[in-house]
Coordinates of C-alpha atoms and ligand atoms in Angstrom, one line a residue:
M1 CA 0.7 -39.8 -8.3
K2 CA -2.3 -42.1 -7.6
S3 CA -3.0 -42.5 -3.9
S4 CA -4.3 -45.7 -2.3
I5 CA -6.8 -45.2 0.5
L6 CA -8.2 -47.7 3.0
I7 CA -11.7 -46.9 4.2
I8 CA -12.5 -48.5 7.5
Y9 CA -16.2 -48.6 8.2
T10 CA -17.0 -48.9 12.0
G11 CA -20.7 -48.2 11.9
G12 CA -23.0 -45.3 12.5
T13 CA -25.7 -43.6 10.4
I14 CA -23.5 -43.1 7.4
G15 CA -23.7 -46.9 6.7
M16 CA -27.4 -47.1 6.4
K17 CA -29.7 -47.4 3.4
N18 CA -33.2 -48.4 2.7
D19 CA -33.8 -52.0 1.9
A20 CA -35.2 -52.2 -1.6
E21 CA -38.0 -54.5 -0.6
T22 CA -39.0 -53.6 3.0
G23 CA -37.9 -49.9 3.0
A24 CA -36.3 -50.4 6.4
L25 CA -32.8 -49.0 7.2
V26 CA -30.2 -51.7 6.8
P27 CA -26.4 -51.4 6.8
F28 CA -24.9 -50.5 3.5
D29 CA -22.2 -52.8 2.1
F30 CA -19.2 -50.5 1.7
S31 CA -17.2 -53.2 -0.1
A32 CA -19.5 -52.5 -3.1
I33 CA -18.6 -48.8 -2.9
Y34 CA -17.9 -48.4 -6.6
D35 CA -21.3 -49.9 -7.5
E36 CA -23.0 -47.4 -5.3
F37 CA -20.8 -44.4 -6.3
P38 CA -19.4 -45.0 -9.8
S39 CA -18.2 -41.4 -9.7
L40 CA -15.6 -42.4 -7.2
K41 CA -13.7 -43.9 -10.1
R42 CA -13.0 -40.4 -11.3
L43 CA -11.0 -39.5 -8.2
N44 CA -7.3 -40.3 -8.6
V45 CA -7.3 -42.9 -5.8
D46 CA -7.4 -46.6 -5.4
I47 CA -9.8 -47.6 -2.7
D48 CA -10.1 -50.7 -0.5
V49 CA -12.7 -51.1 2.2
L50 CA -12.5 -53.0 5.5
T51 CA -15.6 -53.3 7.7
M52 CA -15.2 -53.7 11.4
D53 CA -17.0 -56.7 12.9
P54 CA -19.4 -56.0 14.4
V55 CA -20.4 -52.6 13.0
I56 CA -21.8 -50.5 15.9
D57 CA -23.8 -47.5 16.8
S58 CA -21.1 -45.3 18.1
S59 CA -22.7 -44.9 21.5
N60 CA -21.5 -48.4 22.1
V61 CA -17.9 -47.7 21.4
T62 CA -15.3 -48.7 24.0
P63 CA -11.5 -48.4 24.3
A64 CA -11.3 -52.0 23.1
N65 CA -12.8 -50.8 19.8
W66 CA -10.2 -48.0 19.7
A67 CA -7.4 -50.6 20.2
A68 CA -8.8 -52.7 17.4
L69 CA -8.9 -49.7 15.1
A70 CA -5.4 -48.6 16.0
E71 CA -4.1 -52.1 15.3
L72 CA -5.9 -52.2 11.9
I73 CA -4.3 -48.9 10.9
R74 CA -0.9 -50.1 12.1
D75 CA -1.3 -53.4 10.2
N76 CA -2.2 -51.6 7.0
Y77 CA 0.0 -48.6 7.4
A78 CA 2.7 -49.4 5.0
R79 CA 0.3 -50.4 2.2
Y80 CA -1.8 -47.2 2.0
D81 CA -1.2 -43.5 1.6
G82 CA -4.1 -42.5 3.8
F83 CA -7.1 -43.8 5.9
V84 CA -10.7 -42.8 6.0
V85 CA -12.6 -43.9 9.1
L86 CA -16.4 -44.0 8.9
H87 CA -17.8 -43.6 12.3
G88 CA -21.1 -42.7 14.0
T89 CA -21.3 -39.0 14.8
D90 CA -22.3 -39.4 18.5
T91 CA -18.9 -40.3 19.8
M92 CA -16.8 -39.6 16.8
S93 CA -14.9 -36.8 18.6
Y94 CA -13.9 -39.2 21.4
T95 CA -12.7 -41.9 19.0
A96 CA -10.9 -39.5 16.8
S97 CA -9.3 -37.7 19.8
A98 CA -8.2 -41.1 21.2
M99 CA -6.7 -42.1 17.9
S100 CA -4.7 -38.9 17.8
F101 CA -2.9 -40.0 20.9
M102 CA -2.8 -43.7 20.3
L103 CA -1.1 -43.4 16.8
E104 CA 2.3 -42.3 17.8
N105 CA 4.6 -40.8 15.1
L106 CA 1.7 -40.7 12.6
A107 CA 2.9 -39.3 9.2
K108 CA -0.1 -40.2 7.0
P109 CA -3.7 -38.8 7.0
V110 CA -6.4 -40.5 9.1
V111 CA -9.6 -38.7 8.3
F112 CA -12.8 -39.4 10.3
T113 CA -16.2 -38.7 8.8
G114 CA -19.8 -39.9 9.0
S115 CA -23.2 -38.4 8.4
Q116 CA -26.3 -37.2 10.1
I117 CA -28.6 -38.6 7.4
P118 CA -28.1 -42.2 6.2
I119 CA -26.1 -42.6 3.0
G120 CA -28.9 -44.4 1.2
V121 CA -31.3 -41.5 1.8
L122 CA -31.6 -39.1 -1.2
R123 CA -30.8 -36.0 0.9
T124 CA -27.9 -37.6 2.7
D125 CA -24.9 -35.5 3.8
G126 CA -22.9 -38.7 3.8
R127 CA -22.0 -38.8 0.1
E128 CA -20.2 -35.4 0.1
N129 CA -18.6 -36.1 3.5
L130 CA -17.3 -39.5 2.2
I131 CA -16.0 -38.3 -1.2
T132 CA -14.3 -35.2 0.1
A133 CA -12.7 -37.2 3.0
I134 CA -11.3 -39.6 0.5
E135 CA -9.9 -36.8 -1.6
I136 CA -8.3 -35.2 1.5
A137 CA -6.8 -38.5 2.7
G138 CA -5.2 -38.9 -0.7
A139 CA -4.1 -35.3 -1.2
H140 CA -0.4 -34.7 -1.7
I141 CA 1.8 -31.7 -1.9
G142 CA 5.3 -32.1 -3.2
G143 CA 5.1 -35.9 -2.8
R144 CA 4.1 -35.6 0.9
P145 CA 0.7 -36.0 2.4
E146 CA -1.2 -32.7 2.7
V147 CA -2.7 -33.5 6.2
P148 CA -0.5 -36.0 8.0
E149 CA -2.5 -36.0 11.3
V150 CA -5.8 -37.4 12.6
S151 CA -8.6 -35.1 11.4
L152 CA -12.3 -35.0 11.2
Y153 CA -14.2 -33.9 8.0
F154 CA -17.8 -32.8 8.2
Q155 CA -19.9 -30.4 6.2
N156 CA -17.2 -28.5 4.2
R157 CA -14.7 -28.3 7.0
L158 CA -11.7 -30.3 8.0
F159 CA -10.8 -30.0 11.7
R160 CA -8.0 -31.3 13.9
A161 CA -9.8 -34.3 15.4
N162 CA -8.8 -33.7 19.0
R163 CA -10.2 -30.1 18.8
T164 CA -13.7 -31.2 17.8
T165 CA -17.0 -31.6 19.6
K166 CA -20.3 -32.8 18.4
R167 CA -22.3 -29.6 18.8
S168 CA -25.7 -30.5 17.2
A169 CA -27.9 -33.5 17.1
E170 CA -29.8 -31.9 14.2
A171 CA -27.7 -29.6 12.1
L172 CA -25.7 -31.1 9.2
S173 CA -22.8 -29.1 10.4
A174 CA -22.7 -31.3 13.4
F175 CA -19.1 -30.6 14.6
R176 CA -17.2 -27.6 15.7
S177 CA -13.7 -26.8 16.7
Y178 CA -14.2 -23.8 18.9
N179 CA -10.6 -23.1 19.8
Y180 CA -8.6 -24.1 16.7
P181 CA -9.1 -23.0 13.1
P182 CA -10.2 -25.5 10.4
L183 CA -7.3 -27.3 8.7
A184 CA -9.2 -26.9 5.4
E185 CA -12.3 -25.2 4.1
V186 CA -14.1 -26.8 1.2
G187 CA -15.9 -24.8 -1.4
V188 CA -15.3 -25.0 -5.1
N189 CA -11.7 -25.9 -4.2
I190 CA -10.3 -27.4 -1.0
A191 CA -8.4 -24.6 0.7
Y192 CA -5.8 -26.1 3.1
N193 CA -4.8 -23.9 6.0
L194 CA -1.1 -24.9 5.8
P195 CA 0.2 -23.2 8.9
A196 CA -2.5 -24.9 11.0
I197 CA -1.6 -28.5 10.0
L198 CA 0.6 -30.6 12.2
H199 CA 3.7 -32.2 10.6
P200 CA 5.8 -35.1 11.9
T201 CA 9.0 -33.8 13.6
E202 CA 11.1 -36.8 12.7
V203 CA 12.2 -37.4 9.1
S204 CA 10.9 -40.9 8.5
P205 CA 9.0 -41.7 11.7
Q206 CA 8.0 -45.3 12.5
L207 CA 4.3 -45.6 13.5
R208 CA 3.8 -47.0 16.9
I209 CA 0.5 -47.6 18.6
A210 CA -0.4 -47.3 22.3
T211 CA -3.3 -49.6 22.9
R212 CA -3.2 -49.7 26.7
L213 CA -5.6 -47.0 27.9
A214 CA -6.2 -46.4 31.6
D215 CA -9.6 -46.6 33.1
G216 CA -10.4 -44.7 36.3
I217 CA -11.2 -41.4 34.6
E218 CA -14.2 -39.3 35.7
V219 CA -15.7 -36.1 34.4
V220 CA -17.1 -33.8 37.0
K221 CA -19.1 -30.8 35.7
L222 CA -19.5 -28.1 38.3
F223 CA -22.9 -26.4 38.8
P224 CA -24.1 -24.0 41.5
G225 CA -25.5 -26.1 44.3
L226 CA -23.2 -29.1 43.9
G227 CA -23.1 -30.5 47.4
E228 CA -20.1 -31.5 49.5
N229 CA -21.3 -35.1 50.0
I230 CA -21.9 -35.7 46.3
L231 CA -18.5 -34.2 45.3
R232 CA -16.8 -36.2 48.1
A233 CA -18.5 -39.4 46.9
M234 CA -17.5 -38.7 43.2
L235 CA -13.9 -38.1 44.2
S236 CA -13.8 -41.3 46.4
A237 CA -15.0 -43.7 43.6
P238 CA -13.0 -47.0 43.9
G239 CA -10.2 -47.1 41.2
L240 CA -10.4 -43.4 40.5
R241 CA -7.1 -42.0 39.0
A242 CA -8.0 -38.8 37.3
V243 CA -10.8 -36.2 37.1
V244 CA -11.6 -33.9 34.3
L245 CA -13.1 -31.0 36.2
E246 CA -15.3 -28.9 34.0
T247 CA -15.2 -25.5 35.7
F248 CA -16.9 -22.2 35.0
G249 CA -15.7 -19.6 32.6
A250 CA -11.9 -19.1 32.5
G251 CA -11.4 -22.1 34.9
N252 CA -13.1 -20.8 38.0
A253 CA -14.7 -22.8 40.9
P254 CA -16.2 -21.9 44.3
T255 CA -13.6 -20.8 46.9
N256 CA -15.5 -22.1 49.9
E257 CA -13.5 -24.0 52.4
W258 CA -15.1 -27.5 52.0
F259 CA -14.9 -27.4 48.2
I260 CA -11.1 -26.7 48.2
R261 CA -10.6 -29.2 51.0
V262 CA -12.4 -32.1 49.2
L263 CA -10.3 -31.4 46.0
K264 CA -7.1 -31.1 48.1
E265 CA -7.7 -34.4 49.8
A266 CA -8.2 -36.1 46.5
I267 CA -5.0 -34.7 45.1
G268 CA -3.3 -35.8 48.3
R269 CA -4.4 -39.4 47.5
G270 CA -2.6 -39.1 44.1
I271 CA -5.7 -38.3 42.0
I272 CA -4.9 -36.0 39.0
I273 CA -7.4 -33.2 38.5
L274 CA -7.4 -31.5 35.2
N275 CA -9.2 -28.2 34.9
I276 CA -11.0 -27.4 31.6
T277 CA -13.8 -24.9 31.0
Q278 CA -17.4 -26.0 30.5
C279 CA -17.7 -23.1 28.0
G280 CA -17.5 -24.3 24.3
G281 CA -14.9 -21.6 23.4
G282 CA -12.1 -20.0 25.3
K283 CA -9.5 -21.3 27.7
V284 CA -8.7 -21.8 31.4
S285 CA -6.5 -19.1 32.9
M286 CA -6.2 -20.1 36.6
E287 CA -4.3 -16.9 37.5
L288 CA -7.1 -14.6 36.3
Y289 CA -9.5 -14.8 39.3
E290 CA -9.1 -15.8 42.9
T291 CA -11.5 -18.6 42.2
G292 CA -9.0 -20.1 39.7
L293 CA -5.9 -19.3 41.7
R294 CA -7.1 -21.4 44.7
L295 CA -7.3 -24.4 42.3
Q296 CA -3.8 -23.8 41.0
E297 CA -2.4 -23.5 44.6
I298 CA -3.7 -27.0 45.6
G299 CA -2.2 -28.6 42.5
V300 CA -5.0 -28.8 40.0
L301 CA -3.5 -29.0 36.5
C302 CA -4.5 -26.5 33.8
G303 CA -6.3 -28.0 30.7
H304 CA -6.0 -24.7 28.7
D305 CA -8.5 -24.8 25.8
M306 CA -8.9 -28.6 25.6
T307 CA -12.2 -30.2 24.8
T308 CA -13.7 -32.8 27.2
E309 CA -13.1 -35.4 24.5
A310 CA -9.4 -34.6 24.3
A311 CA -9.0 -34.3 28.0
V312 CA -10.6 -37.7 28.7
T313 CA -8.7 -39.5 26.0
K314 CA -5.4 -37.8 26.7
L315 CA -5.7 -38.9 30.4
M316 CA -6.5 -42.5 29.3
Y317 CA -3.5 -42.5 27.0
V318 CA -1.0 -40.8 29.3
L319 CA -2.0 -42.8 32.4
G320 CA -1.9 -46.0 30.3
L321 CA 1.8 -45.4 29.6
D322 CA 2.4 -46.2 33.3
L323 CA 5.1 -43.5 33.9
P324 CA 6.3 -42.1 37.2
D325 CA 4.0 -39.4 38.5
D326 CA 6.3 -36.5 37.6
R327 CA 6.6 -37.7 34.0
T328 CA 2.8 -38.2 33.8
R329 CA 2.2 -34.7 35.0
A330 CA 4.9 -33.3 32.6
L331 CA 3.0 -35.0 29.6
L332 CA -0.3 -33.5 30.8
R333 CA 1.3 -30.0 31.0
R334 CA 2.3 -29.9 27.3
P335 CA 0.4 -30.4 24.1
L336 CA 1.3 -33.8 22.6
R337 CA -0.7 -33.7 19.3
G338 CA -1.8 -30.0 19.1
E339 CA -4.7 -30.7 21.5
F340 CA -4.4 -27.4 23.3
T341 CA -2.8 -24.0 22.8
A342 CA -0.7 -23.0 25.8
Ligands
LIG401 N1 -26.3 -42.9 16.5 C1 -25.5 -42.7 15.4 C2 -24.0 -43.1 15.8 O1 -23.4 -42.3 16.4 C3 -25.6 -41.2 15.0 C4 -24.9 -40.9 13.7 O2 -24.0 -41.5 13.2 N2 -25.4 -39.8 13.0 O3 -23.6 -44.2 15.6

């Protein structure tokens, strides 16, 4: 069975090549993809390319870009078997995490990739990332897509998107998924980790998109010496609705009186505080130490082993649904797209 894949190019380093005359880096025209990579014809896929307008460096990405991307996927959903999103690496984990929440009932592959070295540079990592991402997006097993979730492919590994973090500004293996195993490892063959892959629960789910994302989210990273006035000011920001609190170790924070009081006051004003660890790997267990227990007692929610990227975008998505407070909290307490392990 021949798959049809839509490549959506949003910008980033992968889309750069040297201009033949000036030598300067200029955006690569992905619509001429077969001219650049004739070997793509040998893959058993039909490829179309759409380029976002304007293409951006991913540091400029906003929730409005995410909404446009979700709409593009929805509008083309019936026509294609899978999607490859080419994105700058800097914020790829944020966009890909956001997409995992915004695309409700997804049953087809959406594979994010990009590169650290421009695609037009001889030593690029973009060529392999692109070709393997296309192959994964088109892969079927028994007539069903092999990876029907939002994933991120980089340097021989396919990850669940909302488990990833950009971990290096230099290494070609730029992404890591510290708390969840790769969905596939790529060597001579592509070895899919079948038990790790998420499958739709409904038989023939209808894709829906949620494009209303809440603002009013803040990330507060604890450090020894964080002062009361500063924390109070951060938690009193106008429009603030939720805080991702990056705590120490297994979800620990100071137990001193003012610290707990400032958090408690914020929770009393209806602000949601979600506890994740500032460690790369491991999880929050608030009952382990007294320093975590105090947070639990005042109503701080446990973020388990979520990344900052997943926590921020999940809050944007869940608060954007405008549900009553108890339902909002219930959605934050359970994994919606495999974003944490409870
Ligand atoms: N600044 C680029 C971006 O994120 C970095 C990259 O793609 N490697 O758009």
